[in-house]
Coordinates of C-alpha atoms in Angstrom, one line a residue:
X448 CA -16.4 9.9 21.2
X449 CA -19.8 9.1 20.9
X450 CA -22.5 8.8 24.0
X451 CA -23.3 5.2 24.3
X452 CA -27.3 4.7 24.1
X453 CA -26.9 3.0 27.4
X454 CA -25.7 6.2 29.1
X455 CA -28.7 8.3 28.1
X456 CA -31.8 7.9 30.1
X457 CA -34.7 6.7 28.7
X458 CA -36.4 10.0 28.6
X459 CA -33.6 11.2 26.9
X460 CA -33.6 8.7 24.5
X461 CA -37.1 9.3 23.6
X462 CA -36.7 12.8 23.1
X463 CA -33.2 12.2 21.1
X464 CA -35.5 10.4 18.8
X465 CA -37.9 11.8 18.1
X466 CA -36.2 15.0 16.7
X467 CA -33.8 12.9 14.4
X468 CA -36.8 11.4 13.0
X469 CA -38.6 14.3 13.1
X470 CA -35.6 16.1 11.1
X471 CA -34.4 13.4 8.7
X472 CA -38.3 13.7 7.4
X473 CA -38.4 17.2 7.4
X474 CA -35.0 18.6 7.1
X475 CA -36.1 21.3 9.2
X476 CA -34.7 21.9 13.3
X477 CA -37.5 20.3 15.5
X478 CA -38.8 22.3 18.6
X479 CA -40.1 21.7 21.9
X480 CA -43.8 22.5 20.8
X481 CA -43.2 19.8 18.3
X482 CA -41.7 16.6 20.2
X483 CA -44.1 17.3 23.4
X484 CA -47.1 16.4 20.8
X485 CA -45.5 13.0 19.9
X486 CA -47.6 10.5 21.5
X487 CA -46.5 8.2 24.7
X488 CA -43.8 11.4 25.9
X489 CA -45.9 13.3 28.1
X490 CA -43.7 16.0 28.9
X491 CA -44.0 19.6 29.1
X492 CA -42.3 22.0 26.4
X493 CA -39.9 22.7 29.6
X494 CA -38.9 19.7 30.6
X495 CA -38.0 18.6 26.9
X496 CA -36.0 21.7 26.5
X497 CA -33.5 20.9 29.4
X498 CA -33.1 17.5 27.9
X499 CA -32.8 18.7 24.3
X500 CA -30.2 20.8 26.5
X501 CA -27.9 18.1 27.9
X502 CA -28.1 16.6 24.5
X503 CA -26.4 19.5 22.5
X504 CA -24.1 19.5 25.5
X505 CA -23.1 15.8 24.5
X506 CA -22.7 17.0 21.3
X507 CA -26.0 14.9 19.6
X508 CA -27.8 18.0 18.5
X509 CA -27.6 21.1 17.5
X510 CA -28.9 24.7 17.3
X511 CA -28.2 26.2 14.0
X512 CA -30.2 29.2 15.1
X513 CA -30.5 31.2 18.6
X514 CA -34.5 30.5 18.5
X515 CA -34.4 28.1 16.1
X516 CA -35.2 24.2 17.2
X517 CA -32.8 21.3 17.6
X518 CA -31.3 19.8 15.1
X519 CA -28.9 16.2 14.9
X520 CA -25.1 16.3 14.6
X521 CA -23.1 14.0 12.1
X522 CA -22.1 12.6 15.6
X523 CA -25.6 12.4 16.8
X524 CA -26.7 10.8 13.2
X525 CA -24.2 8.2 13.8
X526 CA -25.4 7.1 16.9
X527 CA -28.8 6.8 15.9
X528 CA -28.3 4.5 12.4
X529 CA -26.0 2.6 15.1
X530 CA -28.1 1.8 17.7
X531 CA -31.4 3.1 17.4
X532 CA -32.8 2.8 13.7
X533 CA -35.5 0.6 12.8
X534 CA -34.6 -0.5 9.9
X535 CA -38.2 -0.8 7.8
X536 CA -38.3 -3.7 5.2
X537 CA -38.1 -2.2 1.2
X538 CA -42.0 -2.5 -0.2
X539 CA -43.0 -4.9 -2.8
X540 CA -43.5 -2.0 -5.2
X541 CA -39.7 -1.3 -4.8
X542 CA -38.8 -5.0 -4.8
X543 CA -40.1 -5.2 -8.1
X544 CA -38.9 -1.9 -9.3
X545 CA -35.5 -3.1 -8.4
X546 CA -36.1 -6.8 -9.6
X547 CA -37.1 -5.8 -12.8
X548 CA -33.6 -4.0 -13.7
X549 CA -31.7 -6.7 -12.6
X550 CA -32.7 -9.7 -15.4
X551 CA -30.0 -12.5 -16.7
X552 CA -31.1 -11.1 -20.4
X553 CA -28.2 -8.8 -21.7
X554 CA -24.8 -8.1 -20.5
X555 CA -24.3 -7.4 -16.6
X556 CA -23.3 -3.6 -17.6
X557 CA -26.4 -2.9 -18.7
X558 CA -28.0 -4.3 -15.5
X559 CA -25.6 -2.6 -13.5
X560 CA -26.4 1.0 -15.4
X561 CA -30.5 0.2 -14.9
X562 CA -30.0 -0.8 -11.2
X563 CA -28.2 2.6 -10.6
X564 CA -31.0 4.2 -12.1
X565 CA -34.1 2.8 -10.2
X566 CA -32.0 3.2 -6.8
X567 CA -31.6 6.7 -7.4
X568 CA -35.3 7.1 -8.1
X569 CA -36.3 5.0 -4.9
X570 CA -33.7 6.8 -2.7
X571 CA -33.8 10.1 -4.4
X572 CA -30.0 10.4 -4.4
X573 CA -28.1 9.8 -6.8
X574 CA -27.2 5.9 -7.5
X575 CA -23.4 4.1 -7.4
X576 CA -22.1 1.1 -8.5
X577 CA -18.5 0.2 -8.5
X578 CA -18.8 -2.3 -11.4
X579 CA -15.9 -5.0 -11.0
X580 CA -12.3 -5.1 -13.2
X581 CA -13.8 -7.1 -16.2
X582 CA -11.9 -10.0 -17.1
X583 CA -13.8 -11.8 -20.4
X584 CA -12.6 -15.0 -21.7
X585 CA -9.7 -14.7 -24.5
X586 CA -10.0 -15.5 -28.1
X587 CA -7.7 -14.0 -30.3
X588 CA -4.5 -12.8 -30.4
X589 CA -2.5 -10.9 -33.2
X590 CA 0.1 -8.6 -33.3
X591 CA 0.7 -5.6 -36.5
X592 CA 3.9 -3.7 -36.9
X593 CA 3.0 0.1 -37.8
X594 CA 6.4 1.2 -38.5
X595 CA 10.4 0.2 -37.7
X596 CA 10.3 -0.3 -33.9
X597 CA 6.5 0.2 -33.6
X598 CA 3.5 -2.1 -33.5
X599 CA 0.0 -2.8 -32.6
X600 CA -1.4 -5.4 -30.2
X601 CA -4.9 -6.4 -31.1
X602 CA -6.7 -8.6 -28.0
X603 CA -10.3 -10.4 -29.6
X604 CA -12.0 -11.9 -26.3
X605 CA -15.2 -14.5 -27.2
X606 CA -18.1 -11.7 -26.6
X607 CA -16.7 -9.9 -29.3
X608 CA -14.8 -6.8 -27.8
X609 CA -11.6 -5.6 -29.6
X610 CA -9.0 -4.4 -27.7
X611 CA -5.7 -2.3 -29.5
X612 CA -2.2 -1.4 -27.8
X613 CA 0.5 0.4 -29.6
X614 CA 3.7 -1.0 -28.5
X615 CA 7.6 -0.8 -29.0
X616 CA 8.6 -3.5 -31.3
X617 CA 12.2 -5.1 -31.0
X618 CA 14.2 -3.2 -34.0
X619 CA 14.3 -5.9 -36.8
X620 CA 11.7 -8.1 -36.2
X621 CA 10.2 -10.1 -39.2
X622 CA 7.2 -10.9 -39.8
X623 CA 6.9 -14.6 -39.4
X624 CA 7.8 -13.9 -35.8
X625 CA 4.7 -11.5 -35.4
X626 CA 2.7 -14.0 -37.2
X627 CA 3.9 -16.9 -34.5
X628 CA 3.8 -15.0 -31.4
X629 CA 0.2 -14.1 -32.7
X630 CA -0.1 -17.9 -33.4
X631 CA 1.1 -18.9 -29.7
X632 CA -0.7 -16.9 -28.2
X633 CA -4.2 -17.8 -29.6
X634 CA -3.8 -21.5 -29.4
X635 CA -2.4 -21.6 -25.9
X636 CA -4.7 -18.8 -23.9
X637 CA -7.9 -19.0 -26.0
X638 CA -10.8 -19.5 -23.7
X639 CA -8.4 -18.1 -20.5
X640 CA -8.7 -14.6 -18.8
X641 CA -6.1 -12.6 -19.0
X642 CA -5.2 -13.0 -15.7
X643 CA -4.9 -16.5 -15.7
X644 CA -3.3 -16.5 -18.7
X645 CA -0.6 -13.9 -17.4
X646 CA -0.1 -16.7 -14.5
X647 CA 0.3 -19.3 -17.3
X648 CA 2.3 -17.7 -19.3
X649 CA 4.7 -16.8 -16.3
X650 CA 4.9 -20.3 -15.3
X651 CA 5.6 -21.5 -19.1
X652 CA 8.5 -19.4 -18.7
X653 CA 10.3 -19.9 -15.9
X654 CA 10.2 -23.5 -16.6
X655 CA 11.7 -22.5 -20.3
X656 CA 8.8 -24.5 -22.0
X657 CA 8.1 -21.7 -24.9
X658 CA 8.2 -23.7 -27.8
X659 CA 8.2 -20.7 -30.2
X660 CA 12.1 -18.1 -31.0
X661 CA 13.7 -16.1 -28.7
X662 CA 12.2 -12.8 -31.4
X663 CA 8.5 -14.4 -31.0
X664 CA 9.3 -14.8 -27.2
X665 CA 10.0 -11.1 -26.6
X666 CA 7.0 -9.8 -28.1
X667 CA 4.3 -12.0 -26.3
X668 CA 5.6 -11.0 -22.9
X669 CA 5.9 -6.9 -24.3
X670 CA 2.1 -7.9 -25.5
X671 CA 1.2 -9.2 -22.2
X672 CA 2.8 -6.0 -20.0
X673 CA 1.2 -3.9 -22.4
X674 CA -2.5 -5.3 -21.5
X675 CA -2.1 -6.0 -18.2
X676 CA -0.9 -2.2 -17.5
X677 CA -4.4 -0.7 -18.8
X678 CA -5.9 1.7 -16.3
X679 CA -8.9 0.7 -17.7
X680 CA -8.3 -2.3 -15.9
X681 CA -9.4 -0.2 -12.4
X682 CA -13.3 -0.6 -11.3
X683 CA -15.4 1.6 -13.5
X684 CA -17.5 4.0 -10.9
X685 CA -21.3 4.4 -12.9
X686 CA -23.2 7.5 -11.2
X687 CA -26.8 8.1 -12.1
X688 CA -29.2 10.7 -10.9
X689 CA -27.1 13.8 -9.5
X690 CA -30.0 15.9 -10.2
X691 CA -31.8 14.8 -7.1
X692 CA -29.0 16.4 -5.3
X693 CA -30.6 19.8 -6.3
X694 CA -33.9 19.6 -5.5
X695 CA -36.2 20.4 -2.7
X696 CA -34.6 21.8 0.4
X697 CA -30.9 21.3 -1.4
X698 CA -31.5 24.3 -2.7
X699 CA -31.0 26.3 0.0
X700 CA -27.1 25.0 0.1
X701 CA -26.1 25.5 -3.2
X702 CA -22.6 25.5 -1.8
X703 CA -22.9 22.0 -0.1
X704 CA -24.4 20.9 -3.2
X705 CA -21.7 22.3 -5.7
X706 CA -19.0 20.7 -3.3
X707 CA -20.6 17.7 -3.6
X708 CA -21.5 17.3 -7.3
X709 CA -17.1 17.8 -7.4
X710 CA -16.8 14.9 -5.3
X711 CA -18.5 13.6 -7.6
X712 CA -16.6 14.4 -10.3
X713 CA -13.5 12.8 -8.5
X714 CA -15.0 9.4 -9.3
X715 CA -11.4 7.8 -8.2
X716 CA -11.8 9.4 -4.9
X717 CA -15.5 8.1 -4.8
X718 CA -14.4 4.7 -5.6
X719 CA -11.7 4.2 -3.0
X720 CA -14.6 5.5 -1.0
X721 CA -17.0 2.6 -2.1
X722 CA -13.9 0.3 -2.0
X723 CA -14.4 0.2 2.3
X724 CA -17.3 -1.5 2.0
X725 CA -16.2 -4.3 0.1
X726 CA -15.3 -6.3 3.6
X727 CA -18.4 -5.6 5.0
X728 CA -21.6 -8.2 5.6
X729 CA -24.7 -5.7 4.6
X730 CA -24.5 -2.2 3.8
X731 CA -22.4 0.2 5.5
X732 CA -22.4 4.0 6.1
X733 CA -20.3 6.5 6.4
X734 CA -21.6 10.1 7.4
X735 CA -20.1 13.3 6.6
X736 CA -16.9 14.5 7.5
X737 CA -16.5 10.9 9.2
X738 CA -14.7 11.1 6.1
X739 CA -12.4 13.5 4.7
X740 CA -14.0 13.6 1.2
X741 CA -17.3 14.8 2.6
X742 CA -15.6 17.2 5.0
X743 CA -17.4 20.0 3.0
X744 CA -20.3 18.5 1.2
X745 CA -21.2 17.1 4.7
X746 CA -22.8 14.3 2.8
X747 CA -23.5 10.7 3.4
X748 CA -23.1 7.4 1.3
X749 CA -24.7 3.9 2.1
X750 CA -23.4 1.2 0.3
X751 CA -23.4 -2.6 0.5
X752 CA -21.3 -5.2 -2.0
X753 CA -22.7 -7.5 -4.0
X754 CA -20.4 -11.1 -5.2
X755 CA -19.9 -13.9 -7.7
X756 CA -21.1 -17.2 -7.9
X757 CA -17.8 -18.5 -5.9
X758 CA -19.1 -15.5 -3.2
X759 CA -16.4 -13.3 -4.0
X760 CA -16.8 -9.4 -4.1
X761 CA -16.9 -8.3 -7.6
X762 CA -18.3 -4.7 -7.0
X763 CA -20.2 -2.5 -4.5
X764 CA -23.9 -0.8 -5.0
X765 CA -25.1 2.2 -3.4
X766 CA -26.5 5.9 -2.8
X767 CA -25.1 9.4 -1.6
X768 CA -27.1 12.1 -0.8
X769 CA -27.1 15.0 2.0
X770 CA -27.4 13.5 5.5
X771 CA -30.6 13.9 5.7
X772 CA -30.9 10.4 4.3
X773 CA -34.0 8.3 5.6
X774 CA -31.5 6.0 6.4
X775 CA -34.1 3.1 8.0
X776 CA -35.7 3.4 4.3
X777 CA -33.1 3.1 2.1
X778 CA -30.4 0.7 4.1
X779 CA -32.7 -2.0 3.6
X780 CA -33.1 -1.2 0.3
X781 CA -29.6 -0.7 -0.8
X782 CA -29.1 -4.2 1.1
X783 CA -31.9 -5.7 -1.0
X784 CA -30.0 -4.2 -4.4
X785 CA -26.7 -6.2 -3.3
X786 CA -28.6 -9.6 -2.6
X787 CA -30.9 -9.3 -5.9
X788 CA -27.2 -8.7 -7.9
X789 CA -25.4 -11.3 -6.2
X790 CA -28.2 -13.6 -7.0
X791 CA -27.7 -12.3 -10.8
X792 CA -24.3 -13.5 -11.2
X793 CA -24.6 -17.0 -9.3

């Protein structure tokens, strides 16, 4: 369990941080010598040692060597983006930078694959965005039989994408019912997702209100399964700028960095991951082996969802990087990248 802030004195609350600052700007441990110059403390290099003391004894900071400085805990870390972070506004310069990715000219993929890009710069981590299931409006449907008891469904939708599913056909099928499944389907789900045309198509059913053969009947609901079961249907994860992960002092931890470039990799592990943060109100973090994925890399993600014009969630946006993170930097800013998208899509 954490210390609550309201436990530690104030002087120990100073002292506590100062060296998380300290090291989340340095990424080195932070000594005695160090915090007794910060203005306002006033203590001697003693006193701030027997603090620094009972704070490793609460389990907020660590030693990593015997003479080495202080140093904060994942633990400690948490407690400090929790309750003592002061969250500092994004600049104008990154407003605009951020801004300028997210325009209504071209498709929201695009967008989505820019905004990724800029974050990562600004944040130097590398940039995520759990784009949404798309779901474009239908236009044309048709199907093509390949060979005896094999076919091809072919999905047109109005922005112009083609979409093709070999299928099991029902042995003997002629062509005039291919041509009026093809037929039914176009006429009555044009201009529909696929989603609501699935519901549509259910209801039409049940109620026995297909107007088209029993033959005809079978193959739009074999097209339908066949669509609807895509795995491409599952949120698409876009990652840009893993080579800030291996940079600067990174380098010293090639291991923590080649665990977490495979994490990486796993982009279905990443996006159940992202997924958590889809309930929240701003941007949420989770901070090394707080979760299991990060167990090794000891790495931390901030992320924050972004929604519709109706004010649903469609997707999340965010950053992962070593813990080090400047966390009161880049929350705000991975909070400003949510808003500016959600404005997008109104």
């Amino acid at each position: 369990m954490t210390t609550p802030i309201t436990e530690m004195t104030d002087r120990a609350q100073d002292i506590f941080r100062v060296v998380v600052e300290s090291y989340l700007e340095s990424g080195a441990p932070v000594g005695s010598r160090t915090i007794s110059k910060a203005p306002g403390l006033e203590l001697s290099p003693a006193s701030i040692r027997n603090v620094m003391q009972d704070l490793e004894e609460l389990g907020l900071l660590a030693a990593p060597h015997t003479s080495a400085g202080r140093m904060p805990t994942e633990m400690g870390l948490r407690l400090f983006v929790d309750g003592m972070m002061q969250a500092a506004e994004p600049s104008q310069q990154e407003r605009d930078a951020i801004e300028s990715q997210i325009t209504e000219d071209g498709p929201v993929e695009e967008a989505l694959r820019a905004t990724t890009s800029v974050l990562s710069g600004l944040s130097s981590c590398a940039g995520l965005v759990l784009v949404p299931k798309r779901e474009p409006l239908l236009k044309q449907f048709s199907f093509v039989k390949l060979s005896e008891g094999q076919g091809l469904a072919i999905l047109v939708s109005q922005d112009g994408a083609v979409e093709n599913r070999v299928l099991d056909l029902p042995i003997g099928i002629s062509e005039s019912a291919l041509v009026e499944a093809s037929n039914f389907l176009s006429a009555r789900f044009g201009g529909l997702t696929l989603s609501q045309a699935l519901n549509q198509l259910d209801g039409e059913i049940q109620k026995g209100r297909m107007a088209i053969d029993k033959a005809a009947e079978d193959l739009v609901q074999r097209g339908f399964a066949t669509w609807t079961q895509d795995p491409s249907e599952r949120p698409v994860l876009i990652v840009r700028g893993q080579a800030n992960l291996l940079e600067d002092s990174a380098l010293e931890d090639l291991d923590r960095v080649r665990h977490l470039l495979d994490e990486l990799e796993g982009k279905q592990e990443i996006s159940r991951l992202l997924d958590n943060a889809r309930d929240a109100e701003a941007a949420k973090i989770f901070i090394g082996a707080e979760n299991k994925l990060f167990s090794l890399s000891g790495s931390s993600v901030i992320a924050a969802p972004y929604r519709d014009g109706d004010g649903q969630v469609v997707g999340v946006v965010g950053v992962i990087g070593p813990t080090r993170l400047n966390y009161a930097r880049v929350v705000p800013m991975v909070d400003f990248t949510a808003q500016t998208l959600s404005r997008l899509l109104k």
